Amino acid sequence: MFSAETYSRRRALLRERVTKGGLILLPGNGEAPANYPSNTFHFRQDSTFLYFFGLNHPDMVGILDADTGEEALYGDDLSMDDIIWTGPQPSVAELGERVGVKQTFPLSRLGERVTDAIRRGRKIHFLPPYRAENRLLIASLLGLRPETVADYISVELALAVVSLRESKSAEEIEEIERACEIGYQMHTTAMRMCRPGVVEREIAGAIEGIAMQSGAGVSFTSIVSQHGETLHNHCYDGVLESGRLLLVDAGAETTMNYCSDFTRTCPVNGRFTEQQKEIYNIVLSANDRAFELSKPGLRYQEIHLAAARVIVEGLKGLGLMRGDVDEAVAAGAHALFMPHGLGHQMGIDVHDMEDIGEKYVGYDLETERSTQLGLSSLRMGRRLKPGFVMTVEPGIYFIPAYIEKWKHEGLNREFIDFEALRPYYDFGGIRIEDDILITPDGNRMLGKRRVPVTVEQIEEFMRENR
Ligand code: GLY
Ligand code: MN
Ligand code: MN
């Protein structure tokens, strides 16, 4: 945990930024049952609750009064029955003290606090709940039907929380760097293990074990697949085959839940084929272009499009695309090969604050989300500011069913040579992902050492470490 002052300062800033006043309701998460009530998933606290209260304990609710400055934590002390199962735990009052909150109450008192504020005609601010339990809690506190809760979220609170969480402090960057180091261990372990005959599951298990050994586990379900063209492929049944590529997209959380998120794609047998090398180097150039451009004031949407231009130029060079590069990108023709966005913010969530809504996190009044195929998948389009942590993750994928669909519909046929794509149907996909900090005059890569990334570095690493 950070110091109590850090959390007190963050809460004070939040109260100030909710200028219209009212009661701010910040529920933490509870335990979530996996297949029966007492068999729970690994506990994950809500990230906004963690940001303002730092407490990694289930079933707590924070209240901030934006008019009076009062702060309170609601939660129940454990009974002797609970303690038999969980061991001794600090009281809610002790927990409050650790993060500078003096007032603590049992959860049963929360209803009266909220009802009293409603009676006085005060605004109750809350963020979009993404877990059913918290949606039900808010519905019952506010007398709403659960399915209408999303209609009453506080845009003012959403924007205030985003404005604080999006700028990472030096102590947060240190945590993210720790997560990156765990990510380095995960990805270099995957490269060490990668060889024909190994089952994807063995690598997934090993790298997720590293995330558990060194922190709070993975920051999202790892992707370890020879079918990199399937973007969120969580199947690990494949047996690695010489000549194919293995895509590993994985990251870790520190014990304070700060995240990393890297992707590397390496040849199963340790040597890229010429065809693989050609595609790989285009993705790497797109990655480099994003590093060159990323700095405060530039829209991430522009950087996404600049990376797309590199991809189109490269694919044109191979005879897979044709025509004017700018026109092809403007038409969205590159989205056949890169249907996702260039990246997203990262912090206490791997897709930071995605629960609050990309409308508030990745876009604003100046930068609206595009509706164009491909560009519409960009999670973050607005201008960068110092302190933002971004992922840079271009990719090129050959998705046979998608190519066939575009071909059949004649979509962007002036820019794509569908016949030339035939030899790529069993290629798979390549993505390269790194994490950067936007600095006052540019950006810097996060993590004290970069996971091997060039063709030469990967081949050398695999040659010397397997
Ligand atoms: N693994 C999800 C992502 O990179 O955004
Ligand atoms: Mn990733
Ligand atoms: Mn990512």
mmCIF file of C-alpha atoms and ligand atoms in Angstrom, residues 220 223 232 248-251 260-263 344 350-351 391 393 431 433 435, ligand 2:
data_model
loop_
_atom_site.group_PDB
_atom_site.id
_atom_site.type_symbol
_atom_site.label_atom_id
_atom_site.label_comp_id
_atom_site.label_asym_id
_atom_site.label_seq_id
_atom_site.Cartn_x
_atom_site.Cartn_y
_atom_site.Cartn_z
ATOM 1 C CA PHE A 220 -5.685 -10.854 -17.769
ATOM 2 C CA ILE A 223 -3.010 -15.764 -24.721
ATOM 3 C CA HIS A 232 -8.542 -13.439 -27.729
ATOM 4 C CA VAL A 248 2.111 -14.888 -26.296
ATOM 5 C CA ASP A 249 0.115 -11.942 -24.939
ATOM 6 C CA ALA A 250 0.471 -11.877 -21.180
ATOM 7 C CA GLY A 251 1.095 -9.619 -18.231
ATOM 8 C CA SER A 260 1.882 -4.966 -17.305
ATOM 9 C CA ASP A 261 0.820 -6.163 -20.752
ATOM 10 C CA PHE A 262 3.289 -7.453 -23.365
ATOM 11 C CA THR A 263 2.989 -9.470 -26.541
ATOM 12 C CA HIS A 344 -5.115 1.382 -24.433
ATOM 13 C CA VAL A 350 -4.755 -3.702 -17.680
ATOM 14 C CA HIS A 351 -7.325 -1.835 -19.800
ATOM 15 C CA THR A 391 0.244 0.067 -24.582
ATOM 16 C CA GLU A 393 0.381 -3.132 -29.824
ATOM 17 C CA ARG A 431 1.395 -8.822 -32.555
ATOM 18 C CA GLU A 433 3.185 -5.082 -27.578
ATOM 19 C CA ASP A 435 4.114 -0.415 -22.496
HETATM 20 MN MN MN B 2 -1.816 -7.605 -24.390
#
